[in-house]
Coordinates of C-alpha atoms in Angstrom, one line a residue:
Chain A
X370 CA -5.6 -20.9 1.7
X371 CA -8.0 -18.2 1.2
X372 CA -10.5 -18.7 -2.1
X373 CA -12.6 -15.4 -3.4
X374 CA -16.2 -16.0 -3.2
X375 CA -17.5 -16.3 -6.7
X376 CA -17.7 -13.2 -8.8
X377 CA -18.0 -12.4 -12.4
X378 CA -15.4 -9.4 -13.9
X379 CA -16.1 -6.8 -16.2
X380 CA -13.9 -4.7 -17.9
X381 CA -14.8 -1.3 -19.2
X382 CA -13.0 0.7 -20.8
X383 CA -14.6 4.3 -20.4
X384 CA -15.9 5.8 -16.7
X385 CA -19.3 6.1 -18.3
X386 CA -19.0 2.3 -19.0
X387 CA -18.2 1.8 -15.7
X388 CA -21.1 3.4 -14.4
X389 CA -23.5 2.3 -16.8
X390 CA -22.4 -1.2 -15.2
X391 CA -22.5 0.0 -12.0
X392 CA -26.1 1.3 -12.6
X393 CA -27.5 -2.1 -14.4
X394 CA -26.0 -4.3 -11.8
X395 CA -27.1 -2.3 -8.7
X396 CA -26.5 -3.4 -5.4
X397 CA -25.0 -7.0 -6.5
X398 CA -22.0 -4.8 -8.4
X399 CA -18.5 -2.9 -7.0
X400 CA -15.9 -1.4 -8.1
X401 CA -12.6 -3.1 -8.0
X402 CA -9.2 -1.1 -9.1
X403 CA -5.8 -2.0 -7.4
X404 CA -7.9 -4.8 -5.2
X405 CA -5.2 -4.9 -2.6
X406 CA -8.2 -3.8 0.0
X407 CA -11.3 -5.5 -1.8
X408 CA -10.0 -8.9 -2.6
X409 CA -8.7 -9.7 0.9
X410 CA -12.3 -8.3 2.2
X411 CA -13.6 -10.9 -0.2
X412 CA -11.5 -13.9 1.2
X413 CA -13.1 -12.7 4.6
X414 CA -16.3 -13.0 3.1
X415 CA -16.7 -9.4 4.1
X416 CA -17.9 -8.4 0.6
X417 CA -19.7 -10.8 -2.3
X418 CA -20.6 -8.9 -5.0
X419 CA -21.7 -11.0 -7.9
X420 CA -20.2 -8.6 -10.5
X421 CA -17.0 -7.0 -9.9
X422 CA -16.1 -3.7 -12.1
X423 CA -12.8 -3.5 -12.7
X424 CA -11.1 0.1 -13.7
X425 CA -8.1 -0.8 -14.0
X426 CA -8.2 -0.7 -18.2
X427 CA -9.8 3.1 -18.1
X428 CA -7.2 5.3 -19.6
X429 CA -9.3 8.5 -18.1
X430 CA -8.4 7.0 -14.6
X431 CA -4.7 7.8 -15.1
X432 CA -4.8 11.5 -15.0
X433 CA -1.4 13.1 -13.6
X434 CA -0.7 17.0 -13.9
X435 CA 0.3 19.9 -12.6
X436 CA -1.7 22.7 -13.8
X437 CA 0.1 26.1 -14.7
X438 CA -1.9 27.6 -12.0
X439 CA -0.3 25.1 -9.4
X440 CA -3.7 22.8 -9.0
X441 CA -2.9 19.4 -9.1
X442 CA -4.8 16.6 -11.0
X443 CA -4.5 12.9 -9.9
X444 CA -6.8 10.4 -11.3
X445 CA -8.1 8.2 -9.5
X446 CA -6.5 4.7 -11.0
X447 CA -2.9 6.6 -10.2
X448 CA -1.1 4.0 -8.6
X449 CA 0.1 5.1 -4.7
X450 CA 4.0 3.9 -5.9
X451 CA 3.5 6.9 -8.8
X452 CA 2.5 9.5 -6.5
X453 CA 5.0 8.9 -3.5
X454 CA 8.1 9.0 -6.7
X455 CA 6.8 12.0 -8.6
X456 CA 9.0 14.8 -7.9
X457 CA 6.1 17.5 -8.6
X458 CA 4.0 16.0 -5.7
X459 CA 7.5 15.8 -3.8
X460 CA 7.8 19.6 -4.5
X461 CA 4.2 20.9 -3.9
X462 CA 2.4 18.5 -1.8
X463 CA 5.2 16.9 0.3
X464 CA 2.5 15.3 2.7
X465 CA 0.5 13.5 0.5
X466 CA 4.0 11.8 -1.7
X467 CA 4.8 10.9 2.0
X468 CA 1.7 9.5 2.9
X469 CA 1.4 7.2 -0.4
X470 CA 5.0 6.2 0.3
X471 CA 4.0 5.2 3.5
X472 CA 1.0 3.2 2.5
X473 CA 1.4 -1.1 3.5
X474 CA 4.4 -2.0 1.2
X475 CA 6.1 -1.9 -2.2
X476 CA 4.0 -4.5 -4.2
X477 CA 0.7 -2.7 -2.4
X478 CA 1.8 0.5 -3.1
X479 CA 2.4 -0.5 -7.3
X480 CA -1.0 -2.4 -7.1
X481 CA -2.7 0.3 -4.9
X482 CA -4.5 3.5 -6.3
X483 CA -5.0 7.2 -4.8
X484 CA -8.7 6.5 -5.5
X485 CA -8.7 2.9 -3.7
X486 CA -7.0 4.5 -0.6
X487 CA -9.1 7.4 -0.2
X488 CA -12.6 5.3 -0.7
X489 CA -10.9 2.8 1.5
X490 CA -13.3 0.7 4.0
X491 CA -12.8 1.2 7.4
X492 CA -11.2 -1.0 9.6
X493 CA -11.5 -2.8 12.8
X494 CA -9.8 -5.9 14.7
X495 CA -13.4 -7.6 14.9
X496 CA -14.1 -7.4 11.7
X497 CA -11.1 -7.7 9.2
X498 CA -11.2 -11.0 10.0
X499 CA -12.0 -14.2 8.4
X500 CA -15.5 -15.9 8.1
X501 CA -14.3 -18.4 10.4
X502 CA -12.9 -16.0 13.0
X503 CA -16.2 -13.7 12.7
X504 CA -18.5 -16.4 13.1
X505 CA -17.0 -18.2 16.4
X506 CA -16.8 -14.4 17.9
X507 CA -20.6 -14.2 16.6
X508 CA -20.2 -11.4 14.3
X509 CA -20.3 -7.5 15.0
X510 CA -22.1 -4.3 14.2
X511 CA -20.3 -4.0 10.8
X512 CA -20.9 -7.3 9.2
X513 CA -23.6 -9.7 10.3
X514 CA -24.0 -8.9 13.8
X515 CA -25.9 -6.9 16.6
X516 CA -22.6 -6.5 19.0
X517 CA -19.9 -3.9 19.0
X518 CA -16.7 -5.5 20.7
X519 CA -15.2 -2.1 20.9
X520 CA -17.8 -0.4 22.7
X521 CA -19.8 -2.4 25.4
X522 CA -23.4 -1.6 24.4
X523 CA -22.5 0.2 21.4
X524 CA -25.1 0.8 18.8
X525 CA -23.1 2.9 16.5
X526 CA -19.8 1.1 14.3
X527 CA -16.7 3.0 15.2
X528 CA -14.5 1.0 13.1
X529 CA -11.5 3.2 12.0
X530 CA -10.8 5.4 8.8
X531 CA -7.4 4.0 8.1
X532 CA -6.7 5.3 4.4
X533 CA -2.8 7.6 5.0
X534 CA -3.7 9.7 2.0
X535 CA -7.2 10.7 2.9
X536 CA -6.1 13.3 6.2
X537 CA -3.0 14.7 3.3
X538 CA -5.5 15.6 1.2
X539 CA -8.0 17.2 3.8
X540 CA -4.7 19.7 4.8
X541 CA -5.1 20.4 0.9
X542 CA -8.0 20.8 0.8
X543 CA -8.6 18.8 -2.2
X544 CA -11.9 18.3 -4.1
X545 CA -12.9 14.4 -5.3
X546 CA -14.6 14.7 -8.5
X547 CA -17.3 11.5 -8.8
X548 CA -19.1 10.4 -12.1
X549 CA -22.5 8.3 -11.1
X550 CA -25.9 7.9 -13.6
X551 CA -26.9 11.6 -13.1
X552 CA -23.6 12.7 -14.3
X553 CA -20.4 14.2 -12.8
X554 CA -20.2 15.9 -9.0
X555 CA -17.8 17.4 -6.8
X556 CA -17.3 17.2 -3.7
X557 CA -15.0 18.6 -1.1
X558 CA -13.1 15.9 0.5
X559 CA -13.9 17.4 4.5
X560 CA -17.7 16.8 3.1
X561 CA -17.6 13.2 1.5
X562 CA -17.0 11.7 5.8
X563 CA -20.0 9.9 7.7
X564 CA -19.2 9.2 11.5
X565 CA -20.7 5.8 11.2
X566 CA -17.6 3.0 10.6
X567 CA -20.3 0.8 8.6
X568 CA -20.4 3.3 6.0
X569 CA -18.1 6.6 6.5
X570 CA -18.8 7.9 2.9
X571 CA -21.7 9.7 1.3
X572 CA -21.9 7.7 -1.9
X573 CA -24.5 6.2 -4.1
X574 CA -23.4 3.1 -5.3
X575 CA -23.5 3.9 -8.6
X576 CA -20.6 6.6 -8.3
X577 CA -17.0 6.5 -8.8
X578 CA -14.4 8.4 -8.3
X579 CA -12.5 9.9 -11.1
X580 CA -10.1 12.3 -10.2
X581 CA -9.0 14.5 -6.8
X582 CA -8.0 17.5 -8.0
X583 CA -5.7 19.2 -5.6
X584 CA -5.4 23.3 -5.5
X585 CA -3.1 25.7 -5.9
X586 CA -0.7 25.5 -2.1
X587 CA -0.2 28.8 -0.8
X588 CA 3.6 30.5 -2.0
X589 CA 5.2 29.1 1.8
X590 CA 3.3 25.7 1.9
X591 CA 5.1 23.5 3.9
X592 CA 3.5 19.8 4.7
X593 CA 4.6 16.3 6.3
X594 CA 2.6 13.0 7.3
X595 CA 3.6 11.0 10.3
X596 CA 2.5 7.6 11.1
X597 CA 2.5 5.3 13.9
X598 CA 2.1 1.5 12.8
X599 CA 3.4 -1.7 13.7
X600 CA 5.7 -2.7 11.6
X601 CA 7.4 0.0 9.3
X602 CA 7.9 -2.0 6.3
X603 CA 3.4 -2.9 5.4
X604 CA 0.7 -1.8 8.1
X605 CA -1.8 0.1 8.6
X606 CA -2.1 3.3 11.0
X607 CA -2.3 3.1 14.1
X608 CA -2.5 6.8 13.9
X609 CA -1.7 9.1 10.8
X610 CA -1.0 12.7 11.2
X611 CA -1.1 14.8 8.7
X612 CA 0.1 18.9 8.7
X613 CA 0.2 21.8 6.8
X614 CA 1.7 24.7 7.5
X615 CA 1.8 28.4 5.4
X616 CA 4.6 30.4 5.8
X617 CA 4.3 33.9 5.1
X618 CA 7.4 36.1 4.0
X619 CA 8.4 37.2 7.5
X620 CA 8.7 33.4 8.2
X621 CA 5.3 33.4 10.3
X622 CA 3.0 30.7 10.5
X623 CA -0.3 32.4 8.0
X624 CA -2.1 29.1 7.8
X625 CA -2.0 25.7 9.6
X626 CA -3.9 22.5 9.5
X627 CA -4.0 19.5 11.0
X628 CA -5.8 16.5 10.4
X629 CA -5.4 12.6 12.3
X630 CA -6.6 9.5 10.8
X631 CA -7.3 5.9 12.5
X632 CA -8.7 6.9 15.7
X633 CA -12.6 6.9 14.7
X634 CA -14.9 6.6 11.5
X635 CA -13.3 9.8 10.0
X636 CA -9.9 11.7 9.4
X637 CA -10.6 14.4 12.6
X638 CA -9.7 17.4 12.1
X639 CA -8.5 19.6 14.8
X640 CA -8.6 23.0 13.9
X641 CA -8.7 24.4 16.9
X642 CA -5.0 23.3 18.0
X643 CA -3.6 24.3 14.7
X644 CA -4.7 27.7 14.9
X645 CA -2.4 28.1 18.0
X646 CA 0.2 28.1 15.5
X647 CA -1.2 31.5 13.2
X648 CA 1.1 34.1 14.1
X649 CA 3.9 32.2 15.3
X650 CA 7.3 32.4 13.9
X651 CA 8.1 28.7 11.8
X652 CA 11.1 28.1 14.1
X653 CA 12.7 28.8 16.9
X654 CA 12.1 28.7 20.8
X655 CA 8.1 30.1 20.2
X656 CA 7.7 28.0 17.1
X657 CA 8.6 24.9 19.6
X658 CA 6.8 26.0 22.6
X659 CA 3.4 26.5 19.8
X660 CA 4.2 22.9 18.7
X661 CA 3.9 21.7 22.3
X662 CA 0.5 23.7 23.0
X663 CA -0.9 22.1 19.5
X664 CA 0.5 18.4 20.5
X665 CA -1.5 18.9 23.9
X666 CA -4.5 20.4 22.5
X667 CA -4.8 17.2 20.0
X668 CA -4.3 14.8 22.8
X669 CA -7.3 16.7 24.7
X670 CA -9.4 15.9 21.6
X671 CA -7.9 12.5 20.1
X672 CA -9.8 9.2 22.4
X673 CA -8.5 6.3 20.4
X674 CA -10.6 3.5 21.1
X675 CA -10.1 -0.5 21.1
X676 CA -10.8 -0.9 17.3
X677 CA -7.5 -1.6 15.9
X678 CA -4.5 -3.2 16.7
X679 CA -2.2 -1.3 19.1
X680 CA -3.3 -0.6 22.5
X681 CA -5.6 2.6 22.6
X682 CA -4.2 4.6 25.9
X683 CA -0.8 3.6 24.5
X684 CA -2.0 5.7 20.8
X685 CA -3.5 8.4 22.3
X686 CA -0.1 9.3 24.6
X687 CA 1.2 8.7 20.8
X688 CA -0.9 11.6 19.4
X689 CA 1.2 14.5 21.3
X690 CA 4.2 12.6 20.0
X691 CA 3.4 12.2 15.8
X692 CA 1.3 15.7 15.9
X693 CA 5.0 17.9 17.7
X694 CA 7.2 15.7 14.8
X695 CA 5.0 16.5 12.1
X696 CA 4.8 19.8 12.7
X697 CA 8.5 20.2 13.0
X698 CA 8.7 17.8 10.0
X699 CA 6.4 20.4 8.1
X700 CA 8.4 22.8 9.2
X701 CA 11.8 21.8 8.1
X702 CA 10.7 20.4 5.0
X703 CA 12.1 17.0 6.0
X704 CA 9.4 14.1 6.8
X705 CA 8.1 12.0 6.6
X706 CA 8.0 10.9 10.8
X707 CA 8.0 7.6 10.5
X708 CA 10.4 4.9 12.2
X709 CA 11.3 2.0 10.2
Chain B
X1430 CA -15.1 -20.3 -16.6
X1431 CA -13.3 -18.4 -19.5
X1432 CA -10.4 -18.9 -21.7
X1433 CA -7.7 -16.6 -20.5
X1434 CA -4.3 -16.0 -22.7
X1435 CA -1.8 -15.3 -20.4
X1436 CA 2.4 -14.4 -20.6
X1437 CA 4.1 -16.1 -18.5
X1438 CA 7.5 -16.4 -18.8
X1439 CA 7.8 -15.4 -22.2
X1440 CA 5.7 -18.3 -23.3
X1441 CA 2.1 -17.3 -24.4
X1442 CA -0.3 -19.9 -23.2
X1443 CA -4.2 -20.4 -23.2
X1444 CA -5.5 -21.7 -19.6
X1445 CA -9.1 -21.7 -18.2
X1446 CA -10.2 -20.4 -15.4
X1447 CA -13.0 -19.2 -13.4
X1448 CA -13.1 -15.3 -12.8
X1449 CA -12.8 -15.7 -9.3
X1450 CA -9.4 -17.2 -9.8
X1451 CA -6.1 -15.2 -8.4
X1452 CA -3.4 -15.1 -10.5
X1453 CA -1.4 -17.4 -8.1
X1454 CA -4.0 -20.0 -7.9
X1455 CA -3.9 -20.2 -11.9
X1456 CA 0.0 -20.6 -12.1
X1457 CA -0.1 -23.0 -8.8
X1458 CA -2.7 -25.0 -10.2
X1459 CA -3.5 -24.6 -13.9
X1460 CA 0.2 -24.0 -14.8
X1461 CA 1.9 -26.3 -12.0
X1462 CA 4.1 -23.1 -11.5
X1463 CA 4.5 -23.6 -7.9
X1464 CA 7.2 -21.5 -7.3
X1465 CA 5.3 -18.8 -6.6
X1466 CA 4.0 -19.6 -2.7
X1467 CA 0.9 -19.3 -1.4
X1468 CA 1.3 -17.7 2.3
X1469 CA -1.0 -15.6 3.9
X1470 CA -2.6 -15.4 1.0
X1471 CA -3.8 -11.6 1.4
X1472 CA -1.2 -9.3 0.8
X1473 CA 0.8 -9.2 4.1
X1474 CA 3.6 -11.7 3.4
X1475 CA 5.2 -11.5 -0.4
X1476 CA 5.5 -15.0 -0.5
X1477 CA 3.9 -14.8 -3.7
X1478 CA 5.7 -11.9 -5.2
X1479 CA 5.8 -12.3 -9.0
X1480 CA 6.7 -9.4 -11.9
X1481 CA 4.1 -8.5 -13.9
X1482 CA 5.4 -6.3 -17.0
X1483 CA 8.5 -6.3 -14.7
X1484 CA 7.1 -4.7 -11.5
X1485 CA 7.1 -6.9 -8.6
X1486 CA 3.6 -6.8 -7.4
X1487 CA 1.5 -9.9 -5.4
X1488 CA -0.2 -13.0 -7.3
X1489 CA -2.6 -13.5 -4.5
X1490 CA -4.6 -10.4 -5.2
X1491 CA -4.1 -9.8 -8.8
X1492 CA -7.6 -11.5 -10.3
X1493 CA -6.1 -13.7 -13.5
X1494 CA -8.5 -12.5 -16.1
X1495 CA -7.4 -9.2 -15.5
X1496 CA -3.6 -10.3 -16.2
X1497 CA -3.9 -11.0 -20.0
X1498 CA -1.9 -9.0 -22.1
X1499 CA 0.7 -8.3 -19.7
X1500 CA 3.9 -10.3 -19.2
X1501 CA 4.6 -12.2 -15.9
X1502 CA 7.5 -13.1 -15.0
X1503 CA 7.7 -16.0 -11.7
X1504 CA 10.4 -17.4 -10.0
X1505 CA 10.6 -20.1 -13.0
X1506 CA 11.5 -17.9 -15.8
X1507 CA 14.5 -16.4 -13.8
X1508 CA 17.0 -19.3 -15.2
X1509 CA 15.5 -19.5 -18.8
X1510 CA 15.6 -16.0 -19.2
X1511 CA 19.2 -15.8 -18.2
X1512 CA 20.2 -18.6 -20.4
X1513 CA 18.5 -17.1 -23.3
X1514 CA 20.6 -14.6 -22.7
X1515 CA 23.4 -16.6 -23.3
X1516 CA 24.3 -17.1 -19.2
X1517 CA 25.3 -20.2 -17.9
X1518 CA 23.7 -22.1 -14.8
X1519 CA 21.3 -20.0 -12.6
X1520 CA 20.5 -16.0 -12.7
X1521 CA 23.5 -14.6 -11.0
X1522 CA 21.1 -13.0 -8.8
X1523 CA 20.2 -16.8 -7.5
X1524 CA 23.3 -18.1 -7.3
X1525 CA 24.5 -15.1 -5.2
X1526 CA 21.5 -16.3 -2.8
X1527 CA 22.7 -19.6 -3.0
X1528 CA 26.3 -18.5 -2.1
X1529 CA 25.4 -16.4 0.5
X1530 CA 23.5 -19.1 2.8
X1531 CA 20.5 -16.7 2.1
X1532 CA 17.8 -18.6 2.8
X1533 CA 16.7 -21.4 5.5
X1534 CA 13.3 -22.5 4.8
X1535 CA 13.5 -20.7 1.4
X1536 CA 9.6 -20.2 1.3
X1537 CA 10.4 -16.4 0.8
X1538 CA 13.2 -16.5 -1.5
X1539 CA 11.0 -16.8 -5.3
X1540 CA 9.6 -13.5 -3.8
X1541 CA 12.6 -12.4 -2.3
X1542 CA 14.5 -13.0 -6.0
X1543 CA 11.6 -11.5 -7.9
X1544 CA 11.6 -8.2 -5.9
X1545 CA 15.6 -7.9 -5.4
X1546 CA 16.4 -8.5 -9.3
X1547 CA 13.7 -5.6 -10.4
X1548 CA 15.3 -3.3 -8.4
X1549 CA 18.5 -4.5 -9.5
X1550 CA 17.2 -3.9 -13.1
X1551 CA 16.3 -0.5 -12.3
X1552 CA 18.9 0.1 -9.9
X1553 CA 22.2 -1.8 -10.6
X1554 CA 24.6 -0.6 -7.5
X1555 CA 21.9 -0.2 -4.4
X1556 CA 23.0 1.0 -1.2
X1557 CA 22.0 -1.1 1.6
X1558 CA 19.1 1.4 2.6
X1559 CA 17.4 0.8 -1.0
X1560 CA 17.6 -2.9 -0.5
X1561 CA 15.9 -2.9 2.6
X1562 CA 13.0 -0.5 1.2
X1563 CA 12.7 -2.9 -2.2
X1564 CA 12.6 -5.7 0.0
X1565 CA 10.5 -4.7 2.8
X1566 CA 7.2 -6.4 1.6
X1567 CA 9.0 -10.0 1.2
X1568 CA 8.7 -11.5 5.3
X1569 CA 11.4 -13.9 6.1
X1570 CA 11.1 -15.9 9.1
X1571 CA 14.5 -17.4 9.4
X1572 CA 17.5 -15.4 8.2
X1573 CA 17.1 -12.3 9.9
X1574 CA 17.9 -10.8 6.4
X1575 CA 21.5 -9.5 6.6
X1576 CA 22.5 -12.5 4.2
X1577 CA 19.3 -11.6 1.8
X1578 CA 21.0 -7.9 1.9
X1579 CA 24.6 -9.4 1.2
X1580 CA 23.3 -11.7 -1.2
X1581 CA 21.9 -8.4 -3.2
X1582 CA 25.0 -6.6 -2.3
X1583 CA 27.1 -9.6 -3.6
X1584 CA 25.4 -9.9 -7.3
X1585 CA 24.9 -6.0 -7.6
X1586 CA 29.3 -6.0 -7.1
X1587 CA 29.5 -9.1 -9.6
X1588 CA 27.7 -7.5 -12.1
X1589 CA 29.6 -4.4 -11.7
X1590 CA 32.9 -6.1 -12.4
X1591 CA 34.1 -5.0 -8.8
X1592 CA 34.9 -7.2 -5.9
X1593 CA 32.4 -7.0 -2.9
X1594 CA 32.7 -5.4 0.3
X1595 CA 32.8 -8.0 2.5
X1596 CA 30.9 -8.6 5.8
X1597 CA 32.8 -6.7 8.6
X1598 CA 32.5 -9.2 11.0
X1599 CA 34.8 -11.7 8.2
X1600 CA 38.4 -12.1 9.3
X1601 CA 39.7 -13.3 5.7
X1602 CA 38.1 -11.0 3.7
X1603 CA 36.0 -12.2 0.7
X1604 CA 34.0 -15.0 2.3
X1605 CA 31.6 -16.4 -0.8
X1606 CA 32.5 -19.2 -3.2
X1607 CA 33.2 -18.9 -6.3
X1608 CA 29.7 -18.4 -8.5
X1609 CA 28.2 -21.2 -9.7
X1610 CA 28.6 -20.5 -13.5
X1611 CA 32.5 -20.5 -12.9
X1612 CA 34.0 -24.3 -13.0
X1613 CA 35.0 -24.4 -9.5
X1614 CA 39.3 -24.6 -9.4
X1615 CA 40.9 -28.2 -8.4
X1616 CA 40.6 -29.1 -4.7
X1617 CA 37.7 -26.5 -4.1
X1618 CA 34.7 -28.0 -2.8
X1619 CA 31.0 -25.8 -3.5

């Protein structure tokens, strides 16, 4: 039996309540929406907030739209089981429907927002743990401690972005729209990342986020997530790829991203291998032989490390793997790469 | 501590509880509702799968206090609800479990039930590929599933009016009894 650690709830019912909570509680105050992350972080005694925010009863948190001009609004208390059905994301984001739908499992995914997955805390198999486990290893870097168990002598937390939807919406190039006490921002989702796994977001903590707005995909967008994990049916990644792909009239590649999650702090992105794809016809034998130059490229740049479960050497020979699938995936419109 | 008003089963009922308190832990052991298991107790194994306004979702990380207002439905309510209904004996959906062999240690099955009759309810003739997908965050130790699947199978058919497929391996054809809310014929033992 796991207990919470003892919190009080409140319950706006308007962001700028929310915040205005946020701001009088400080420090000793978080936000809670779907809770499927948070609460079990709590049993762990990984977070003990005194106040607990919850956002689940904000109608403005339930934004979903397709503009006229193609951009897509999701707020950010849109459950991940909404997102993964709705045919409109189906049609014009294809990776991002497949990476919700691929989030941990059914109940998670109806309990589970966009918003809670992309402001997800990072993860490690030293520290998502419980209090009991943590404090025979004597703690880590993260929580409590001085060591890093992933990196002998480490100074710096590398504990792993593991949020499916976050690297989806990088290929988008999506913009997170945050409410906080000196009003609304927006930020660009490449530009909310920190490389330190303690805390991989810039965020005050009076800031939430609202809404990711989505823009409009290029006429041939073409996009698919692949992910490594476990067991099919609930885990997390062991690695996440995500790809998009712009396919001009003539059937060339125009555009291409690609972006992996669950390897360090931050979704990577690895621009570099993508753009061996510009140019390209989007199939065939030099579409394929492209695919294989991207898939070795990312393996040259992707150095899993020992921070979650899955054996590291054994992910990163995985990365030339998910990246060739999910590009062909992308390219075929099928996806997501997944095995089950 | 706070007064919470909570639906549970169709019955409206006042209970206290700290805010801290998961939903589970205030149908365990404010209501005595213990159907709903406590496993892992952090989302990984269903065991505590319950409906809330009919969506299958977990009890052990729903916070209680933010479940007023909306109607729950645990493994309890299954029977009532289907004799309100004017049914006889257990939800078809249990019985089909219980005529299947679908369970060993049956710690999974109120989650199991709760998840396989929403998508029943939304999705009266699954294929086998749906069941697996609806089912896939309910962890059974013992079965091995197939009989969870046939038992889904077998009530999806029943309620259809059609006969169901049975299991290839069976050499007589249908190989269930008879469902529990039929009297069962002279000479037939359940």
């Amino acid at each position: 039996m796991l207990r919470l650690p003892k919190t009080r709830v409140a319950k706006p019912t308007t962001v700028a309540q929310a915040v205005a909570l946020l701001v009088e509680h400080g420090e000793v105050a978080m936000p809670i929406a779907g809770g499927t992350d948070l609460l079990p972080n709590m049993k762990h005694g990984l977070f003990e907030p005194e106040v607990l925010v919850a956002l689940g009863g904000i109608k403005e948190l339930q934004r979903f739209e397709l503009q006229t001009d193609g951009t897509l609004i999701l707020g950010a208390g849109v459950s991940l089981d909404r997102i993964a059905a709705d045919e409109r994301v189906q049609r014009t984001a294809p990776a991002l429907a497949q990476a919700a739908g691929l989030v941990a499992g059914p109940q998670l995914r109806r309990m589970g927002t966009l918003g809670g997955n992309v402001m997800l805390d990072t993860r490690c198999q030293w520290y998502n743990q419980t209090h009991f486990w943590r404090q025979a290893l004597g703690y880590c870097l993260k929580k409590d401690g001085t060591v890093c168990h992933v990196v002998a002598g480490g100074k710096k937390c590398v504990a792993a972005a593991s949020n499916d939807t976050a690297p989806t919406l990088m290929t988008l190039q999506a913009t997170l729209v945050f409410e906080g006490r000196s009003g609304r921002r927006e930020v660009a989702i490449d530009d909310l990342w920190h490389t330190d796994g303690i805390h991989n977001k810039k965020l005050g903590t009076d800031e939430i986020l609202v809404e990711v707005r989505v823009p409009p995909r290029a006429t041939g967008h073409r996009g698919a997530y692949g992910k490594l994990r476990e067991r099919g049916s609930i885990d997390y990644p062991m690695l996440g790829v995500a790809a998009r792909l712009d396919v001009g009239r003539d059937g060339a590649v125009e555009g291409a991203d690609l972006v992996l999650v669950a390897l360090q702090a931050r979704p990577v992105r690895v621009r570099r291998a993508a753009e061996l794809l510009i140019g390209v016809p989007s199939s065939g034998d030099n579409f394929a032989e492209a695919v294989a130059a991207v898939a070795e490229a990312a393996y040259a740049q992707a150095h899993p490390m020992p921070n979650i479960p899955g054996d590291h050497e054994w992910r990163r020979e995985m990365v030339p793997v998910y990246v060739a699938r999910t590009l062909h995936a992308a390219a075929t419109g099928t996806g997501p790469v997944h095995h089950v | 501590m706070a007064s919470l008003l909570l639906n549970v089963n169709g019955d409206q009922l006042e209970v206290t509880a700290p805010d801290h308190w998961t939903l589970l832990e205030v149908l365990r052991y404010r209501l005595g509702l213990t159907g709903s298991k406590q496993g892992c107790d952090k989302g990984d194994c269903g065991a505590c799968t319950v409906q809330i306004d009919g969506e299958p979702q977990l009890a052990c990380l729903a916070l209680a206090t933010l479940c007023e207002g909306r109607a729950i439905t645990t493994i309890e309510g299954l029977m009532p609800a289907h004799l309100r209904a004017g049914g006889k004996g257990p939800d078809p959906l249990q019985d089909a479990f219980d005529r299947c062999g679908a369970l060993q240690c049956g710690f999974c099955q109120p989650g199991m039930l709760l998840s396989a009759k929403a998508l029943l309810e939304r999705s009266p003739d699954p294929s086998r590929d749906e069941i697996r997908h609806a089912l896939a965050g309910n962890l059974c130790r013992c079965t091995g599933y197939t009989q969870i699947f046939q038992a889904v199978e077998l009530a999806a058919a029943e309620a259809q009016g059609r006969a169901p497929t049975p299991p290839a391996w069976h050499p007589d054809g249908n190989p269930w009894m008879p469902a529990c809310s039929k009297a069962p014929a002279k000479g037939e033992s359940r």
